[in-house]
PDB file of C-alpha atoms in Angstrom:
ATOM      1  CA  MET Q   1     114.913 100.080  94.984  1.00 50.00           C
ATOM      2  CA  GLU Q   2     118.430 101.237  94.247  1.00 55.00           C
ATOM      3  CA  ILE Q   3     118.723 105.008  93.705  1.00 59.00           C
ATOM      4  CA  ASP Q   4     121.430 104.423  91.114  1.00 90.00           C
ATOM      5  CA  SER Q   5     118.739 103.095  88.731  1.00 94.00           C
ATOM      6  CA  ALA Q   6     116.540 106.265  88.888  1.00 96.00           C
ATOM      7  CA  GLU Q   7     119.651 108.398  88.881  1.00 97.00           C
ATOM      8  CA  ILE Q   8     120.437 106.428  85.570  1.00 97.00           C
ATOM      9  CA  PHE Q   9     116.753 106.806  84.490  1.00 98.00           C
ATOM     10  CA  ASN Q  10     116.442 110.500  85.203  1.00 98.00           C
ATOM     11  CA  GLN Q  11     120.031 111.174  83.445  1.00 98.00           C
ATOM     12  CA  LYS Q  12     119.001 109.146  80.312  1.00 98.00           C
ATOM     13  CA  LEU Q  13     115.742 111.362  80.125  1.00 99.00           C
ATOM     14  CA  LYS Q  14     117.498 114.385  80.581  1.00 98.00           C
ATOM     15  CA  GLU Q  15     119.879 113.832  78.252  1.00 98.00           C
ATOM     16  CA  LYS Q  16     117.575 113.167  75.624  1.00 98.00           C
ATOM     17  CA  LYS Q  17     115.285 116.234  76.602  1.00 98.00           C
ATOM     18  CA  LEU Q  18     112.276 113.942  77.462  1.00 99.00           C
ATOM     19  CA  THR Q  19     109.546 114.529  79.685  1.00 99.00           C
ATOM     20  CA  ILE Q  20     107.351 111.741  81.519  1.00 99.00           C
ATOM     21  CA  VAL Q  21     103.774 111.588  83.149  1.00 99.00           C
ATOM     22  CA  CYS Q  22     102.707 108.728  84.558  1.00 99.00           C
ATOM     23  CA  ALA Q  23      99.434 106.524  85.548  1.00 99.00           C
ATOM     24  CA  GLU Q  24     100.006 104.321  88.382  1.00 99.00           C
ATOM     25  CA  SER Q  25      97.848 101.653  89.768  1.00 98.00           C
ATOM     26  CA  ILE Q  26      99.839  98.920  90.983  1.00 98.00           C
ATOM     27  CA  THR Q  27     102.767 101.094  92.218  1.00 98.00           C
ATOM     28  CA  ALA Q  28     100.348 103.427  93.923  1.00 97.00           C
ATOM     29  CA  GLY Q  29     102.815 106.470  93.265  1.00 98.00           C
ATOM     30  CA  LEU Q  30     106.082 104.682  93.808  1.00 98.00           C
ATOM     31  CA  LEU Q  31     107.004 105.251  90.551  1.00 98.00           C
ATOM     32  CA  ALA Q  32     106.986 108.891  90.714  1.00 98.00           C
ATOM     33  CA  SER Q  33     108.082 109.200  94.143  1.00 98.00           C
ATOM     34  CA  THR Q  34     110.884 107.176  92.925  1.00 98.00           C
ATOM     35  CA  ILE Q  35     111.870 109.818  90.002  1.00 98.00           C
ATOM     36  CA  ALA Q  36     111.376 112.618  92.254  1.00 98.00           C
ATOM     37  CA  SER Q  37     113.904 111.235  94.748  1.00 96.00           C
ATOM     38  CA  ILE Q  38     116.687 112.330  92.411  1.00 97.00           C
ATOM     39  CA  PRO Q  39     117.596 116.058  92.256  1.00 97.00           C
ATOM     40  CA  GLY Q  40     116.540 117.627  89.260  1.00 97.00           C
ATOM     41  CA  ALA Q  41     113.781 115.618  89.031  1.00 98.00           C
ATOM     42  CA  SER Q  42     111.622 118.546  87.684  1.00 98.00           C
ATOM     43  CA  ASP Q  43     113.417 118.442  84.680  1.00 98.00           C
ATOM     44  CA  VAL Q  44     112.158 115.185  83.633  1.00 99.00           C
ATOM     45  CA  LEU Q  45     108.564 114.415  85.742  1.00 99.00           C
ATOM     46  CA  LYS Q  46     105.700 116.436  85.053  1.00 98.00           C
ATOM     47  CA  GLY Q  47     103.415 114.431  87.359  1.00 98.00           C
ATOM     48  CA  SER Q  48     101.469 111.209  88.250  1.00 98.00           C
ATOM     49  CA  ILE Q  49      98.069 110.139  88.636  1.00 98.00           C
ATOM     50  CA  VAL Q  50      97.381 107.122  91.126  1.00 98.00           C
ATOM     51  CA  THR Q  51      94.443 105.379  89.395  1.00 98.00           C
ATOM     52  CA  TYR Q  52      94.128 102.293  91.971  1.00 94.00           C
ATOM     53  CA  SER Q  53      90.336 102.228  91.701  1.00 95.00           C
ATOM     54  CA  ARG Q  54      88.234 101.250  88.913  1.00 96.00           C
ATOM     55  CA  GLU Q  55      86.266 104.604  89.231  1.00 97.00           C
ATOM     56  CA  LEU Q  56      89.252 106.669  88.984  1.00 97.00           C
ATOM     57  CA  LYS Q  57      90.568 104.779  85.791  1.00 98.00           C
ATOM     58  CA  THR Q  58      87.065 105.437  84.069  1.00 98.00           C
ATOM     59  CA  SER Q  59      86.584 108.838  85.272  1.00 98.00           C
ATOM     60  CA  ILE Q  60      89.817 110.507  85.067  1.00 98.00           C
ATOM     61  CA  LEU Q  61      91.703 108.596  82.384  1.00 98.00           C
ATOM     62  CA  ASN Q  62      88.766 108.031  80.316  1.00 98.00           C
ATOM     63  CA  VAL Q  63      89.238 104.075  80.335  1.00 99.00           C
ATOM     64  CA  ASP Q  64      86.136 102.521  78.816  1.00 98.00           C
ATOM     65  CA  PRO Q  65      84.444 100.632  81.742  1.00 98.00           C
ATOM     66  CA  ARG Q  66      83.382  97.553  79.283  1.00 98.00           C
ATOM     67  CA  ILE Q  67      87.179  97.247  78.626  1.00 98.00           C
ATOM     68  CA  ILE Q  68      87.816  96.735  82.454  1.00 97.00           C
ATOM     69  CA  ASP Q  69      84.619  94.470  82.332  1.00 96.00           C
ATOM     70  CA  ASP Q  70      85.932  92.570  79.584  1.00 97.00           C
ATOM     71  CA  ASN Q  71      89.515  92.506  80.619  1.00 96.00           C
ATOM     72  CA  THR Q  72      89.912  92.996  84.179  1.00 94.00           C
ATOM     73  CA  ALA Q  73      91.429  96.303  85.781  1.00 95.00           C
ATOM     74  CA  GLU Q  74      94.932  94.537  85.745  1.00 95.00           C
ATOM     75  CA  SER Q  75      95.443  93.945  81.907  1.00 97.00           C
ATOM     76  CA  ILE Q  76      97.406  95.106  79.185  1.00 98.00           C
ATOM     77  CA  GLN Q  77      94.117  96.480  77.695  1.00 98.00           C
ATOM     78  CA  THR Q  78      93.527  98.388  80.376  1.00 99.00           C
ATOM     79  CA  THR Q  79      96.995  99.791  80.755  1.00 99.00           C
ATOM     80  CA  ILE Q  80      97.310 100.817  77.394  1.00 99.00           C
ATOM     81  CA  GLU Q  81      93.800 102.708  77.799  1.00 99.00           C
ATOM     82  CA  MET Q  82      95.314 104.254  80.586  1.00 99.00           C
ATOM     83  CA  ALA Q  83      98.301 105.384  78.646  1.00 99.00           C
ATOM     84  CA  TYR Q  84      96.302 106.917  76.265  1.00 98.00           C
ATOM     85  CA  GLY Q  85      93.883 108.786  78.564  1.00 98.00           C
ATOM     86  CA  LEU Q  86      97.247 110.511  80.049  1.00 98.00           C
ATOM     87  CA  THR Q  87      97.766 111.905  76.388  1.00 98.00           C
ATOM     88  CA  LYS Q  88      94.452 113.967  76.642  1.00 97.00           C
ATOM     89  CA  ILE Q  89      95.521 115.325  80.200  1.00 96.00           C
ATOM     90  CA  TYR Q  90      98.898 116.358  79.697  1.00 96.00           C
ATOM     91  CA  PRO Q  91      99.519 116.195  75.909  1.00 97.00           C
ATOM     92  CA  SER Q  92     103.036 118.103  75.825  1.00 97.00           C
ATOM     93  CA  ALA Q  93     104.849 115.520  77.708  1.00 98.00           C
ATOM     94  CA  ASP Q  94     107.181 113.008  75.669  1.00 99.00           C
ATOM     95  CA  ILE Q  95     106.483 110.156  77.750  1.00 99.00           C
ATOM     96  CA  PHE Q  96     103.303 108.544  78.777  1.00 99.00           C
ATOM     97  CA  VAL Q  97     103.808 105.363  80.806  1.00 99.00           C
ATOM     98  CA  ALA Q  98     100.923 103.492  82.675  1.00 99.00           C
ATOM     99  CA  VAL Q  99     101.047 100.555  85.094  1.00 99.00           C
ATOM    100  CA  THR Q 100      98.829  97.927  86.302  1.00 98.00           C
ATOM    101  CA  GLY Q 101      99.327  94.770  87.982  1.00 97.00           C
ATOM    102  CA  VAL Q 102      98.645  92.344  90.858  1.00 95.00           C
ATOM    103  CA  ALA Q 103     101.117  92.887  93.909  1.00 92.00           C
ATOM    104  CA  SER Q 104      98.911  90.590  96.659  1.00 89.00           C
ATOM    105  CA  ALA Q 105      96.269  87.888  96.485  1.00 81.00           C
ATOM    106  CA  PRO Q 106      92.621  89.591  96.269  1.00 76.00           C
ATOM    107  CA  LYS Q 107      90.235  89.852  99.332  1.00 76.00           C
ATOM    108  CA  ASN Q 108      86.621  90.068  99.698  1.00 69.00           C
ATOM    109  CA  GLY Q 109      85.957  87.022  97.551  1.00 65.00           C
ATOM    110  CA  TYR Q 110      87.108  89.028  94.558  1.00 66.00           C
ATOM    111  CA  LYS Q 111      88.137  86.383  91.844  1.00 68.00           C
ATOM    112  CA  LEU Q 112      91.372  87.058  89.672  1.00 70.00           C
ATOM    113  CA  ASP Q 113      92.770  85.105  86.857  1.00 79.00           C
ATOM    114  CA  LYS Q 114      96.511  86.457  87.455  1.00 85.00           C
ATOM    115  CA  GLU Q 115      99.315  85.417  89.370  1.00 89.00           C
ATOM    116  CA  VAL Q 116     100.455  87.564  91.914  1.00 91.00           C
ATOM    117  CA  GLY Q 117     103.540  89.479  90.517  1.00 95.00           C
ATOM    118  CA  GLN Q 118     101.814  89.839  87.135  1.00 96.00           C
ATOM    119  CA  ILE Q 119     102.418  93.487  85.993  1.00 98.00           C
ATOM    120  CA  TYR Q 120     101.171  95.234  82.961  1.00 98.00           C
ATOM    121  CA  ILE Q 121     103.406  98.344  81.495  1.00 99.00           C
ATOM    122  CA  ALA Q 122     102.213 100.630  78.745  1.00 99.00           C
ATOM    123  CA  VAL Q 123     104.650 103.489  77.238  1.00 99.00           C
ATOM    124  CA  TYR Q 124     103.171 105.524  74.608  1.00 99.00           C
ATOM    125  CA  HIS Q 125     106.385 107.855  73.059  1.00 98.00           C
ATOM    126  CA  LYS Q 126     106.432 109.017  69.373  1.00 97.00           C
ATOM    127  CA  ASN Q 127     102.989 108.249  68.464  1.00 97.00           C
ATOM    128  CA  LYS Q 128     103.640 104.656  69.205  1.00 98.00           C
ATOM    129  CA  MET Q 129     102.431 102.351  71.845  1.00 98.00           C
ATOM    130  CA  ASN Q 130     104.768  99.883  73.558  1.00 98.00           C
ATOM    131  CA  GLU Q 131     103.374  97.329  75.787  1.00 98.00           C
ATOM    132  CA  LEU Q 132     104.943  94.777  78.077  1.00 98.00           C
ATOM    133  CA  GLY Q 133     103.045  91.990  80.334  1.00 97.00           C
ATOM    134  CA  LYS Q 134     105.575  90.044  82.676  1.00 96.00           C
ATOM    135  CA  ILE Q 135     105.461  88.299  86.175  1.00 94.00           C
ATOM    136  CA  ILE Q 136     107.829  89.338  88.605  1.00 94.00           C
ATOM    137  CA  ASP Q 137     110.469  86.852  89.054  1.00 91.00           C
ATOM    138  CA  GLN Q 138     109.617  85.239  92.394  1.00 90.00           C
ATOM    139  CA  ASN Q 139     113.696  84.216  93.081  1.00 91.00           C
ATOM    140  CA  ASP Q 140     114.027  88.292  92.839  1.00 91.00           C
ATOM    141  CA  ILE Q 141     111.193  88.785  95.730  1.00 89.00           C
ATOM    142  CA  LYS Q 142     112.809  86.166  97.770  1.00 90.00           C
ATOM    143  CA  ARG Q 143     116.437  87.779  97.202  1.00 90.00           C
ATOM    144  CA  ILE Q 144     115.376  91.180  97.964  1.00 90.00           C
ATOM    145  CA  SER Q 145     113.380  89.819 101.103  1.00 88.00           C
ATOM    146  CA  ASP Q 146     116.337  88.272 102.291  1.00 89.00           C
ATOM    147  CA  ILE Q 147     118.754  91.302 101.968  1.00 88.00           C
ATOM    148  CA  ALA Q 148     116.111  93.190 103.911  1.00 87.00           C
ATOM    149  CA  LYS Q 149     116.024  90.770 106.878  1.00 88.00           C
ATOM    150  CA  GLN Q 150     119.680  90.906 107.185  1.00 89.00           C
ATOM    151  CA  ASN Q 151     119.515  94.519 107.543  1.00 88.00           C
ATOM    152  CA  ASN Q 152     116.422  94.373 109.752  1.00 88.00           C
ATOM    153  CA  VAL Q 153     114.004  95.909 107.454  1.00 86.00           C
ATOM    154  CA  GLU Q 154     110.883  94.406 106.916  1.00 83.00           C
ATOM    155  CA  LYS Q 155     109.568  94.326 103.564  1.00 88.00           C
ATOM    156  CA  THR Q 156     106.129  93.071 102.644  1.00 90.00           C
ATOM    157  CA  LYS Q 157     105.839  90.988  99.273  1.00 92.00           C
ATOM    158  CA  ARG Q 158     103.637  93.462  98.144  1.00 92.00           C
ATOM    159  CA  ASN Q 159     106.156  96.300  98.354  1.00 94.00           C
ATOM    160  CA  ILE Q 160     108.833  94.182  96.991  1.00 95.00           C
ATOM    161  CA  ILE Q 161     106.672  93.625  94.059  1.00 95.00           C
ATOM    162  CA  ARG Q 162     106.060  97.336  93.700  1.00 96.00           C
ATOM    163  CA  GLU Q 163     109.698  98.365  93.701  1.00 96.00           C
ATOM    164  CA  LEU Q 164     110.573  95.646  91.164  1.00 96.00           C
ATOM    165  CA  THR Q 165     107.604  96.681  89.016  1.00 98.00           C
ATOM    166  CA  VAL Q 166     109.294 100.435  89.222  1.00 98.00           C
ATOM    167  CA  GLN Q 167     112.731  99.037  88.151  1.00 96.00           C
ATOM    168  CA  SER Q 168     111.035  97.273  85.274  1.00 97.00           C
ATOM    169  CA  ILE Q 169     109.307 100.260  84.189  1.00 98.00           C
ATOM    170  CA  PHE Q 170     112.506 102.084  84.146  1.00 98.00           C
ATOM    171  CA  ASP Q 171     114.230  99.397  81.913  1.00 97.00           C
ATOM    172  CA  PHE Q 172     111.418  99.038  79.359  1.00 98.00           C
ATOM    173  CA  ILE Q 173     111.053 102.930  79.167  1.00 99.00           C
ATOM    174  CA  LEU Q 174     114.953 103.074  78.090  1.00 98.00           C
ATOM    175  CA  SER Q 175     114.411 100.194  75.833  1.00 98.00           C
ATOM    176  CA  VAL Q 176     112.022 102.227  74.045  1.00 97.00           C
ATOM    177  CA  ILE Q 177     113.269 105.586  73.538  1.00 96.00           C
TER     178      ILE Q 177
END
């Protein structure tokens, strides 16, 4: 993740006097951590909840379990409900972002009808829900992996997907505010 993109993101939010709260699944806290890595982040970041499990999505964010049953935990429907859940937890924020997706192939026999790299972003801002579903470009994953190897840095595919997801979130939020 390039720090420049986080700096630009934070600066744009500061300029517009906007604050953000996050509900993270696929990024597992990386979104908030990236925002917080920039000095002055407390002007924009109010907090983040990592709701990696179904249980936390339903108990903390009040996602209806039937939505997860009908659509999976990694779906735009679940992600939208997560963003709405944030509005109840911290209603004074300006931007409520939720993210889910698939960072790696499932284990333990869990069947998933989605491709690795499929992400879902929901952004609630000014009483409007904005949603994005996309697949992280495999060429971008390979490019970042190659650069990391050249610099003797080991990066797993799942972590590269998480980094690219954070970048996608920044880009998407900036396009809707």
